[in-house]
Short mmCIF file of C-alpha atoms in Angstrom, two decimals:
data_model
loop_
_atom_site.label_atom_id
_atom_site.label_comp_id
_atom_site.label_asym_id
_atom_site.label_seq_id
_atom_site.Cartn_x
_atom_site.Cartn_y
_atom_site.Cartn_z
CA MET A 155 25.71 -22.19 153.11
CA ALA A 156 23.45 -21.27 155.93
CA SER A 157 23.72 -17.41 155.20
CA THR A 158 22.98 -18.17 151.85
CA VAL A 159 19.64 -19.66 152.81
CA ALA A 160 18.82 -17.44 155.22
CA SER A 161 18.93 -14.64 152.16
CA LEU A 162 16.74 -16.31 150.17
CA PHE A 163 14.09 -16.50 153.12
CA ARG A 164 14.20 -12.93 153.42
CA LEU A 165 13.96 -12.56 149.57
CA ALA A 166 10.81 -15.14 149.69
CA ARG A 167 8.99 -12.87 152.35
CA ALA A 168 9.67 -9.69 150.52
CA GLY A 169 8.20 -11.41 147.77
CA ILE A 170 5.41 -12.56 149.34
CA VAL A 171 4.74 -8.68 150.69
CA MET A 172 5.14 -7.30 147.43
CA ALA A 173 2.51 -9.58 146.21
CA GLN A 174 0.11 -8.45 149.09
CA TYR A 175 0.29 -4.96 147.77
CA GLY A 176 0.27 -5.81 144.02
CA VAL A 177 3.69 -4.69 143.23
CA ARG A 178 5.58 -6.06 140.17
CA PHE A 179 8.97 -4.90 139.72
CA VAL A 180 9.35 -5.31 135.85
CA PRO A 181 9.45 -2.15 133.56
CA PRO A 182 6.72 -1.90 130.77
CA GLY A 183 8.42 -3.58 127.75
CA MET A 184 10.78 -5.75 129.72
CA LYS A 185 10.41 -9.57 128.89
CA VAL A 186 9.78 -11.14 131.93
CA PRO A 187 11.94 -13.91 132.94
CA THR A 188 10.85 -17.40 133.47
CA ALA A 189 11.62 -17.87 137.21
CA LEU A 190 9.65 -14.19 138.18
CA LYS A 191 6.68 -15.74 136.09
CA LEU A 192 6.79 -18.64 138.05
CA ALA A 193 6.90 -16.51 141.28
CA ARG A 194 3.64 -14.63 139.94
CA VAL A 195 1.97 -17.42 139.38
CA LEU A 196 2.74 -18.70 142.83
CA THR A 197 2.05 -15.11 144.80
CA TRP A 198 -1.08 -14.59 142.95
CA PRO A 199 -3.18 -16.46 145.42
CA VAL A 200 -1.67 -14.27 148.21
CA SER A 201 -2.53 -11.01 146.04
CA PHE A 202 -5.72 -11.74 145.44
CA LEU A 203 -6.74 -12.39 148.57
CA ALA A 204 -4.90 -9.37 150.09
CA ASN A 205 -6.22 -6.90 147.54
CA PRO A 206 -9.07 -8.74 145.38
CA PHE A 207 -10.50 -5.71 143.63
CA GLY A 208 -7.28 -3.78 143.06
CA THR A 209 -8.68 -0.91 145.42
CA ARG A 210 -5.27 -0.21 147.33
CA GLY A 211 -4.84 3.21 145.34
CA SER A 212 -2.15 4.10 142.72
CA ARG A 213 1.13 1.84 142.13
CA ALA A 214 2.88 4.32 143.79
CA LYS A 215 1.25 4.25 147.21
CA ARG A 216 1.22 0.46 147.11
CA VAL A 217 5.00 0.36 146.11
CA SER A 218 5.57 2.86 149.05
CA LYS A 219 3.48 0.68 151.53
CA ALA A 220 4.94 -2.42 150.51
CA LEU A 221 8.48 -1.22 150.80
CA THR A 222 7.43 0.85 154.17
CA ALA A 223 5.94 -2.75 155.47
CA LEU A 224 9.39 -4.48 154.67
CA GLY A 225 11.40 -2.37 156.97
CA PRO A 226 14.16 0.26 157.35
CA SER A 227 16.35 -1.41 154.60
CA TYR A 228 13.72 -1.68 152.09
CA ILE A 229 13.31 1.79 152.44
CA LYS A 230 16.82 2.96 151.72
CA LEU A 231 16.62 0.39 148.84
CA GLY A 232 13.87 1.93 147.33
CA GLN A 233 14.87 5.59 147.81
CA PHE A 234 18.32 4.67 146.40
CA MET A 235 16.81 3.02 143.34
CA ALA A 236 14.86 5.63 142.74
CA THR A 237 17.64 7.36 141.06
CA ARG A 238 18.33 4.19 138.78
CA ALA A 239 16.03 5.06 136.08
CA ASP A 240 18.48 3.66 133.83
CA VAL A 241 18.49 0.07 135.97
CA ILE A 242 14.64 -0.12 136.74
CA GLY A 243 12.92 2.14 134.14
CA PRO A 244 11.67 5.58 134.35
CA GLU A 245 7.91 4.72 135.67
CA LEU A 246 8.90 2.51 138.45
CA ALA A 247 11.58 5.64 139.57
CA GLY A 248 8.95 7.88 139.70
CA ASP A 249 6.70 5.97 141.82
CA LEU A 250 9.73 4.99 143.94
CA ALA A 251 10.37 9.06 144.25
CA GLU A 252 7.19 9.59 146.86
CA LEU A 253 8.45 7.23 149.26
CA ARG A 254 8.90 8.98 152.26
CA ASP A 255 11.55 7.86 155.34
CA ALA A 256 9.78 8.04 158.13
CA LEU A 257 8.63 5.08 160.60
CA PRO A 258 7.31 5.83 164.15
CA PRO A 259 9.62 6.77 166.79
CA PHE A 260 11.34 4.00 169.10
CA SER A 261 10.41 4.66 172.80
CA MET A 262 11.89 6.75 175.09
CA GLN A 263 13.14 3.67 177.39
CA ASP A 264 15.48 2.47 174.12
CA ALA A 265 16.90 6.07 173.48
CA ARG A 266 18.19 6.36 177.09
CA ARG A 267 19.80 3.16 176.93
CA VAL A 268 21.51 3.77 173.70
CA VAL A 269 22.35 7.40 175.18
CA GLU A 270 23.98 5.69 178.55
CA GLU A 271 25.71 2.65 176.81
CA SER A 272 27.53 5.01 174.61
CA LEU A 273 28.23 7.68 176.61
CA GLY A 274 28.62 6.26 179.97
CA GLY A 275 27.00 7.16 183.24
CA LYS A 276 23.39 8.50 183.14
CA LEU A 277 21.45 10.53 180.66
CA GLU A 278 21.31 13.60 182.98
CA ASP A 279 25.18 13.13 183.43
CA HIS A 280 25.15 14.88 180.01
CA PHE A 281 22.08 16.78 179.70
CA THR A 282 19.97 18.95 181.70
CA SER A 283 17.12 18.38 179.37
CA PHE A 284 15.95 15.71 177.20
CA SER A 285 12.60 15.77 174.86
CA GLU A 286 10.47 13.15 173.38
CA PRO A 287 11.56 12.58 169.72
CA VAL A 288 10.88 15.45 167.45
CA ALA A 289 11.44 13.52 164.21
CA ALA A 290 12.15 9.78 163.18
CA ALA A 291 13.23 7.94 160.26
CA SER A 292 14.51 4.21 158.97
CA ILE A 293 17.88 4.68 160.59
CA ALA A 294 17.81 7.19 163.65
CA GLN A 295 15.35 9.58 165.12
CA VAL A 296 16.12 13.24 166.97
CA HIS A 297 15.61 14.64 170.18
CA LYS A 298 15.73 18.18 171.45
CA ALA A 299 17.83 18.80 174.46
CA THR A 300 19.89 21.22 176.59
CA VAL A 301 23.27 20.88 177.81
CA LEU A 302 25.11 23.24 180.52
CA ASP A 303 28.72 23.99 179.58
CA PRO A 304 31.88 24.56 181.75
CA ASP A 305 31.28 28.71 181.74
CA GLY A 306 27.40 27.78 183.35
CA GLN A 307 25.91 28.93 180.03
CA THR A 308 22.74 26.59 178.95
CA ARG A 309 23.09 25.41 175.22
CA THR A 310 20.20 23.64 173.23
CA VAL A 311 21.23 20.95 171.11
CA ALA A 312 20.34 18.31 168.49
CA VAL A 313 20.46 14.60 169.62
CA LYS A 314 20.68 12.08 166.63
CA ILE A 315 20.50 8.26 167.98
CA LEU A 316 20.36 5.23 165.61
CA ARG A 317 17.39 2.81 166.15
CA PRO A 318 18.16 -0.08 168.40
CA GLY A 319 19.26 -3.24 166.24
CA VAL A 320 19.30 -1.49 162.65
CA ASP A 321 22.94 -2.16 161.91
CA ARG A 322 22.41 -6.03 161.96
CA ARG A 323 18.93 -5.38 160.09
CA PHE A 324 21.01 -3.92 157.61
CA ARG A 325 23.41 -6.14 157.16
CA ASN A 326 20.90 -9.29 156.64
CA ASP A 327 19.04 -7.58 154.34
CA ILE A 328 21.83 -5.98 152.16
CA ALA A 329 23.27 -9.87 151.96
CA SER A 330 19.81 -10.89 150.22
CA TYR A 331 20.00 -7.93 148.21
CA GLU A 332 23.54 -8.76 146.74
CA LEU A 333 22.33 -12.53 146.30
CA ALA A 334 19.75 -11.30 143.94
CA ALA A 335 21.76 -9.04 142.34
CA GLY A 336 24.18 -11.85 141.61
CA ILE A 337 21.48 -13.95 140.47
CA VAL A 338 20.09 -11.34 138.06
CA GLU A 339 23.86 -10.96 136.39
CA TRP A 340 23.74 -14.72 135.97
CA LEU A 341 20.36 -14.96 134.37
CA HIS A 342 20.50 -12.08 132.20
CA PRO A 343 23.90 -11.17 131.06
CA PRO A 344 23.04 -7.74 129.09
CA ILE A 345 22.46 -6.60 132.47
CA ARG A 346 25.78 -7.00 133.54
CA ARG A 347 26.81 -3.59 131.91
CA LEU A 348 24.66 -1.72 134.60
CA LYS A 349 26.36 -3.19 137.50
CA PRO A 350 23.68 -4.61 139.46
CA VAL A 351 26.17 -6.16 142.08
CA GLY A 352 28.38 -3.16 142.12
CA VAL A 353 25.07 -1.07 142.90
CA ILE A 354 24.16 -2.86 145.99
CA GLU A 355 27.91 -2.84 146.88
CA ASN A 356 27.40 1.30 146.99
CA LEU A 357 24.48 0.82 148.78
CA ARG A 358 25.96 -1.16 151.44
CA GLN A 359 28.94 1.19 151.65
CA THR A 360 26.60 4.19 152.20
CA THR A 361 24.71 2.53 154.78
CA GLU A 362 27.38 1.34 156.80
CA LEU A 363 28.95 5.38 156.49
CA GLU A 364 25.27 6.66 157.74
CA MET A 365 25.13 4.47 160.71
CA ASP A 366 28.53 5.31 161.95
CA LEU A 367 27.11 9.21 163.31
CA ARG A 368 31.05 9.74 164.17
CA LEU A 369 31.49 9.79 160.48
CA GLU A 370 28.33 12.16 159.98
CA ALA A 371 29.75 14.55 162.25
CA ALA A 372 33.32 14.43 160.57
CA ALA A 373 31.32 14.83 157.15
CA ILE A 374 29.87 18.07 158.75
CA SER A 375 33.47 19.50 160.18
CA GLU A 376 34.86 18.99 156.34
CA MET A 377 32.15 20.86 155.05
CA ALA A 378 32.51 23.46 157.75
CA ASP A 379 36.18 23.57 156.74
CA ASN A 380 35.64 24.08 152.86
CA ILE A 381 33.25 26.39 153.11
CA GLY A 382 35.81 28.57 155.28
CA LYS A 383 38.91 28.03 153.65
CA ASP A 384 38.56 30.36 151.05
CA ARG A 385 37.98 33.99 152.93
CA THR A 386 38.33 35.90 149.65
CA LYS A 387 35.71 33.65 148.24
CA PRO A 388 33.44 32.68 151.02
CA ASP A 389 29.89 30.71 150.67
CA SER A 390 27.28 33.09 150.73
CA ASN A 391 24.64 32.60 153.04
CA PHE A 392 25.24 28.89 153.81
CA ARG A 393 26.41 26.95 156.95
CA VAL A 394 26.50 23.85 158.81
CA PRO A 395 25.92 23.28 162.27
CA SER A 396 28.70 23.01 164.71
CA ILE A 397 29.50 19.70 166.34
CA ASP A 398 29.22 18.85 170.36
CA TRP A 399 32.44 16.10 169.79
CA GLN A 400 32.00 15.61 173.57
CA ARG A 401 28.89 14.00 173.40
CA SER A 402 29.01 12.08 170.07
CA ARG A 403 29.96 8.45 169.28
CA ARG A 404 28.91 5.95 167.01
CA ARG A 405 25.23 5.48 167.91
CA VAL A 406 24.98 9.25 169.20
CA LEU A 407 25.57 12.65 167.62
CA THR A 408 24.79 15.98 168.91
CA ILE A 409 24.99 18.65 167.33
CA GLU A 410 24.24 22.51 167.45
CA TRP A 411 20.21 23.06 167.45
CA ILE A 412 19.15 25.18 164.54
CA ASP A 413 16.40 27.56 165.16
CA GLY A 414 15.36 28.54 161.99
CA ILE A 415 11.90 27.92 159.19
CA LYS A 416 12.10 25.13 157.12
CA VAL A 417 12.63 25.71 153.34
CA SER A 418 9.51 23.95 152.61
CA ASP A 419 7.48 26.53 154.77
CA HIS A 420 7.05 29.04 151.91
CA ASP A 421 4.49 31.23 153.65
CA ALA A 422 6.28 31.58 157.16
CA LEU A 423 9.46 32.68 154.95
CA ARG A 424 7.60 35.21 153.24
CA ALA A 425 6.31 36.47 156.51
CA ALA A 426 9.82 36.72 158.04
CA GLY A 427 10.74 39.17 155.28
CA HIS A 428 13.16 36.18 153.13
CA ASP A 429 13.62 36.68 149.28
CA LEU A 430 12.72 33.15 147.99
CA ASP A 431 14.11 33.56 144.67
CA GLN A 432 18.03 34.71 146.82
CA LEU A 433 17.24 31.49 148.62
CA GLY A 434 16.69 29.54 145.47
CA MET A 435 19.93 31.04 144.19
CA THR A 436 21.60 30.16 147.42
CA VAL A 437 20.91 26.37 147.56
CA ILE A 438 21.75 25.83 144.15
CA ARG A 439 24.84 27.70 143.68
CA SER A 440 26.04 26.12 146.98
CA PHE A 441 25.31 22.60 146.15
CA LEU A 442 27.16 23.67 142.34
CA ARG A 443 29.94 25.03 144.61
CA HIS A 444 30.73 22.60 146.89
CA ALA A 445 30.43 19.76 144.23
CA MET A 446 33.16 21.45 141.98
CA ARG A 447 35.25 23.13 143.93
CA ASP A 448 35.31 20.70 146.93
CA GLY A 449 34.74 17.56 145.22
CA PHE A 450 32.68 16.84 148.43
CA PHE A 451 28.73 17.42 148.44
CA HIS A 452 25.73 17.14 150.48
CA ALA A 453 24.03 14.35 149.05
CA ASP A 454 20.52 14.52 150.45
CA MET A 455 19.70 17.87 150.36
CA HIS A 456 16.12 17.73 150.54
CA GLN A 457 13.33 20.53 152.03
CA GLY A 458 13.25 18.79 155.29
CA ASN A 459 17.23 19.15 155.47
CA LEU A 460 17.35 22.83 155.06
CA PHE A 461 16.78 25.71 157.60
CA VAL A 462 16.76 29.24 156.77
CA GLU A 463 18.06 31.80 159.54
CA SER A 464 16.68 35.20 160.54
CA ASP A 465 19.43 36.97 158.61
CA GLY A 466 18.84 34.75 155.28
CA THR A 467 21.49 32.36 155.93
CA VAL A 468 20.73 28.48 154.72
CA VAL A 469 21.85 26.12 157.09
CA ALA A 470 21.83 21.99 155.86
CA VAL A 471 21.47 19.10 158.33
CA ASP A 472 21.93 15.56 158.07
CA PHE A 473 25.07 14.65 156.41
CA GLY A 474 24.75 10.71 156.62
CA ILE A 475 24.74 10.78 152.78
CA VAL A 476 27.39 12.51 151.37
CA GLY A 477 29.13 12.44 147.58
CA ARG A 478 32.74 12.85 146.73
CA LEU A 479 34.04 13.84 143.17
CA ASP A 480 37.77 13.06 142.33
CA GLY A 481 39.43 15.43 139.94
CA GLU A 482 38.35 13.68 136.95
CA GLY A 483 34.78 13.96 138.23
CA ARG A 484 34.97 17.71 138.35
CA ARG A 485 36.46 18.30 135.38
CA PHE A 486 33.70 16.28 133.83
CA LEU A 487 31.01 18.07 135.70
CA ALA A 488 32.72 21.60 134.87
CA GLU A 489 33.04 21.02 131.20
CA ILE A 490 29.75 19.51 130.66
CA LEU A 491 28.11 22.48 131.84
CA HIS A 492 30.50 24.88 130.49
CA GLY A 493 30.27 22.90 127.07
CA LEU A 494 26.77 22.87 126.68
CA ILE A 495 25.96 26.35 128.13
CA ASN A 496 28.33 27.60 125.43
CA ARG A 497 27.02 25.24 122.89
CA ASP A 498 30.67 23.70 122.58
CA TYR A 499 29.41 20.12 121.88
CA ARG A 500 32.51 18.84 120.58
CA ARG A 501 34.54 19.79 123.88
CA THR A 502 31.66 18.17 125.82
CA ALA A 503 32.22 14.93 123.89
CA GLU A 504 35.81 14.87 124.21
CA VAL A 505 35.56 15.36 128.19
CA HIS A 506 33.78 12.31 128.22
CA PHE A 507 36.35 10.29 126.41
CA GLU A 508 39.26 11.81 128.40
CA ALA A 509 37.65 11.10 131.67
CA GLY A 510 37.29 7.37 130.31
CA TYR A 511 33.50 7.35 130.87
CA VAL A 512 32.89 6.76 127.06
CA PRO A 513 34.81 3.74 125.62
CA ALA A 514 38.15 4.60 123.19
CA HIS A 515 36.22 2.71 120.20
CA GLN A 516 33.39 5.10 119.95
CA ASP A 517 33.22 7.78 117.72
CA VAL A 518 33.91 11.08 119.08
CA ALA A 519 31.69 12.89 116.43
CA VAL A 520 29.16 10.59 116.91
CA PHE A 521 28.89 11.28 120.55
CA ALA A 522 29.24 15.09 119.94
CA GLN A 523 26.15 14.66 118.01
CA ALA A 524 24.37 13.21 121.12
CA MET A 525 25.36 16.10 122.82
CA ARG A 526 23.85 18.34 120.18
CA ALA A 527 20.49 16.35 120.83
CA ILE A 528 20.24 17.19 124.33
CA GLY A 529 21.60 20.83 124.45
CA GLU A 530 20.05 22.51 121.77
CA PRO A 531 16.49 22.15 122.62
CA ILE A 532 17.31 24.21 125.72
CA HIS A 533 18.50 27.20 124.38
CA GLY A 534 15.58 29.57 123.62
CA ARG A 535 13.46 28.04 126.18
CA SER A 536 12.53 30.55 129.00
CA ALA A 537 13.90 29.78 132.46
CA ASN A 538 11.03 27.77 134.09
CA GLU A 539 11.17 25.22 131.13
CA ILE A 540 15.21 24.56 131.72
CA SER A 541 15.97 21.81 134.08
CA MET A 542 19.32 20.56 134.76
CA ALA A 543 18.48 17.18 136.51
CA ASP A 544 16.32 16.38 132.94
CA LEU A 545 19.23 17.05 131.06
CA LEU A 546 21.69 14.86 133.18
CA SER A 547 19.04 12.32 132.90
CA GLN A 548 18.88 12.31 129.17
CA LEU A 549 23.09 12.23 128.98
CA PHE A 550 22.63 8.90 131.30
CA ALA A 551 20.45 7.69 128.79
CA TYR A 552 22.81 7.50 126.20
CA THR A 553 25.08 5.32 128.47
CA ASP A 554 23.48 2.27 126.31
CA VAL A 555 23.95 3.21 122.93
CA PHE A 556 27.58 4.16 123.48
CA GLU A 557 28.24 1.48 125.96
CA MET A 558 29.39 3.40 129.01
CA GLU A 559 29.72 1.66 132.63
CA THR A 560 28.07 3.10 135.40
CA ARG A 561 29.61 5.39 137.37
CA THR A 562 28.36 5.09 141.07
CA GLU A 563 30.01 8.64 141.78
CA LEU A 564 27.91 10.62 139.13
CA ILE A 565 24.85 8.53 139.95
CA LEU A 566 24.39 10.26 143.07
CA LEU A 567 25.62 13.88 141.79
CA GLN A 568 22.42 13.19 139.47
CA LYS A 569 20.05 12.31 142.24
CA SER A 570 21.63 15.17 144.23
CA MET A 571 21.49 17.35 141.72
CA VAL A 572 17.45 16.26 140.97
CA ILE A 573 16.77 16.87 144.79
CA VAL A 574 18.59 20.49 144.78
CA GLU A 575 17.25 21.51 141.77
CA GLY A 576 13.53 20.72 143.02
CA VAL A 577 13.94 22.46 146.31
CA SER A 578 15.04 25.65 144.33
CA ARG A 579 12.56 25.83 141.84
CA GLU A 580 9.95 25.63 144.38
CA LEU A 581 11.75 28.65 145.87
CA ASN A 582 11.61 30.37 142.50
CA PRO A 583 9.40 28.56 139.92
CA ASN A 584 12.14 30.93 137.11
CA LEU A 585 15.18 30.06 138.58
CA ASN A 586 17.11 29.97 135.46
CA MET A 587 19.50 27.32 135.77
CA TRP A 588 21.89 27.99 133.67
CA THR A 589 22.51 31.73 135.21
CA ALA A 590 23.15 29.92 138.54
CA ALA A 591 25.30 27.99 137.31
CA GLU A 592 27.69 29.41 134.53
CA PRO A 593 29.42 31.44 136.99
CA ILE A 594 30.67 28.71 139.05
CA ALA A 595 31.67 26.62 136.07
CA LYS A 596 33.44 29.46 134.31
CA GLU A 597 35.34 30.11 137.38
CA TRP A 598 36.33 26.04 137.61
CA VAL A 599 37.31 25.89 134.46
CA GLU A 600 39.47 29.15 134.26
CA GLU A 601 41.15 28.14 137.99
CA ASN A 602 41.50 24.54 137.21
CA LEU A 603 42.56 24.57 133.11
CA GLY A 604 43.45 28.26 132.55
CA VAL A 605 46.81 29.66 133.29
CA THR A 606 46.62 29.34 136.79
CA GLY A 607 45.75 25.53 136.89
CA VAL A 608 48.88 24.61 134.45
CA ILE A 609 51.27 26.62 136.66
CA ARG A 610 50.06 24.89 139.81
CA ASP A 611 50.20 21.38 138.64
CA ALA A 612 53.84 22.25 136.47
CA GLY A 613 54.55 23.38 140.44
CA GLN A 614 53.43 20.57 141.86
CA ASN A 615 55.20 18.00 139.52
CA ALA A 616 58.33 19.94 139.98
CA THR A 617 58.30 19.50 143.51
CA VAL A 618 58.15 15.81 142.67
CA LEU A 619 61.04 16.23 140.61
CA GLY A 620 63.10 18.22 143.34
CA ARG A 621 62.26 15.62 145.82
CA VAL A 622 64.17 12.73 143.57
CA LEU A 623 67.00 14.90 142.57
CA THR A 624 67.36 15.53 146.09
CA ASP A 625 67.47 12.04 146.82
CA ALA A 626 69.15 10.94 144.16
CA PRO A 627 72.78 11.08 146.07
CA ARG A 628 71.53 9.05 148.92
CA VAL A 629 70.21 6.39 146.39
CA LEU A 630 73.10 6.04 144.73
CA ALA A 631 75.26 6.00 147.68
CA GLN A 632 73.27 2.79 149.19
CA ALA A 633 73.04 1.13 145.69
CA GLU A 634 77.05 1.44 145.88
CA LYS A 635 77.09 0.15 149.16
CA ALA A 636 74.87 -2.69 148.22
CA THR A 637 77.08 -3.36 145.17
CA LEU A 638 80.27 -3.93 147.30
CA SER A 639 78.77 -5.51 150.05
CA LEU A 640 77.37 -8.35 147.15
CA ALA A 641 81.16 -8.37 146.09
CA GLU A 642 82.70 -8.96 149.62
CA MET A 643 79.99 -11.61 150.33
CA ALA A 644 80.80 -13.17 147.05
CA ASN A 645 84.63 -13.30 147.49
CA ASN A 646 84.09 -14.82 151.00
CA GLY A 647 81.79 -17.66 149.94
CA PHE A 648 78.49 -16.31 151.33
CA ARG A 649 75.14 -17.28 149.34
CA LEU A 650 71.97 -15.12 149.33
CA ASP A 651 68.60 -17.27 149.19
CA PRO A 652 66.40 -16.72 146.13
CA ALA A 653 63.91 -14.47 148.17
CA THR A 654 66.44 -11.94 149.17
CA ILE A 655 67.79 -11.78 145.52
CA ARG A 656 64.30 -11.17 144.54
CA ASP A 657 63.49 -8.48 147.10
CA MET A 658 66.67 -6.69 145.92
CA SER A 659 66.20 -6.79 142.78
CA THR A 660 62.80 -5.59 143.00
CA ASP A 661 63.77 -2.43 145.43
CA GLN A 662 66.14 -1.58 142.80
CA ALA A 663 63.81 -1.78 139.71
CA ARG A 664 61.20 0.30 141.84
CA GLY A 665 64.05 3.19 142.63
CA ALA A 666 64.95 3.27 138.83
CA LYS A 667 60.90 3.75 137.80
CA TRP A 668 60.40 6.53 140.13
CA GLN A 669 63.10 8.20 139.05
CA ALA A 670 61.98 7.74 135.25
CA ALA A 671 59.11 8.73 136.14
CA ALA A 672 59.55 11.75 138.22
CA LEU A 673 62.13 12.94 135.30
CA TRP A 674 59.78 12.70 132.64
CA THR A 675 56.98 14.42 134.91
CA GLY A 676 59.12 17.47 135.24
CA ALA A 677 59.93 17.41 131.61
CA LEU A 678 56.16 17.23 130.47
CA ALA A 679 55.50 19.72 132.67
CA LEU A 680 58.41 22.39 131.25
CA VAL A 681 56.99 21.64 127.74
CA VAL A 682 53.49 22.52 128.72
CA ILE A 683 54.62 25.54 130.61
CA ALA A 684 56.71 26.78 127.11
CA ILE A 685 53.45 25.78 125.28
CA LYS A 686 51.26 28.28 127.30
CA VAL A 687 54.15 30.90 127.02
CA LEU A 688 54.40 30.51 123.37
CA THR A 689 50.49 30.68 122.88
CA GLY A 690 49.90 33.48 125.45
#
């Protein structure tokens, strides 16, 4: 009860601050709930006194100022909701897109305290030099430092430090968001399809991961392994920083300092002799390769997180937000792109149904018609008129018409695609997104849905079958032994309690199910191989 009351007070404070900046979070054309109308009446005097003549600038600026005034968690909420035009409307989503995650740095005294509490000893025990903050955002700030390696070599590093108390502030504010989302779902049942509570839960999980810098280090390490795991097809001119695990903890992350030019500094890039067109292609293809090949991608690849080294290598930093796609998600992305590129709208529609993104009672042919409405306008247009991000936005716009439920992993993918496409297009305004995406989508489809993929999947199924067949004698012997034991106990008058009998019956049933499943898996794998061989 106390936590609910505290959340209500936080929401009330947020409402007052929004009123001070004249912010109204209701998309045009949407009916304003009675409760919100009452809140507007109550906060109107505050809004008028703070801004009597409406002189605080555009709504986008007012929204940005209001969320910044409310603190770090509201900045993150605003950035997160900027990707949810389906929930808040495209106009407000556009306003939130201008929100910048920048706050004044916290003191060197606080930075020293966090480092010493995390690493132990004195700051000087770990770093031979330690600068004032070079960047500060809502969750953490970065310092430039140097360390002395055991071989006597000095190395420059970047030290990322969490803001003091930020984790507690986020937990409290997100609890109030969850309360608000629950109230919205209760008062307005049609919006439940968009899962407001689920959206906030996704935000909570994302921020919890972002506030454990050990997990960011692990994400960098995983990306490095993915980039280097296939030596025959290395990621061209793209890498991530190395990690100083010895000086990294939950609230402190130490990584290699990147001496490069920011991707946003086009003049400096040209002066250094870099090919901006090629850099644009590197950025977009690296992102697509990571999403489709690995199912693991950097979900915040904006200009501030990308640097170009002297040899043209693009280096990505700040892995606080990463995205994952399971097998179905990767197949969805690859086949959607491949189908739209080749104008195979029927197959594009079928993928949605197979992945479970569209309810089975919907008509595949009608959905294919919707895919054609999205895909046809892009053909025959010049490269600088084609936007993959816009296409994905149109795709998600059909979620209401076809009763598609929100898929948070695809929302994060869409948000990331918008960011990456924007960076690539600024480097090369004539970048053809389809030329960039086509070989990667085609490669994924051929490797995973072609003969190679079928043989690999069949081999995996055969391995499962082999394990079960190998274990069969042992399982049968155990069953025989259990039967003899039961007979002996029955003859000697022993009794089993009901719970033991239930457990034994469950174990035997589970073993039978696994054997049957393995046999069916192996049989289906053989059928698939036979069909592929017969059809060439």
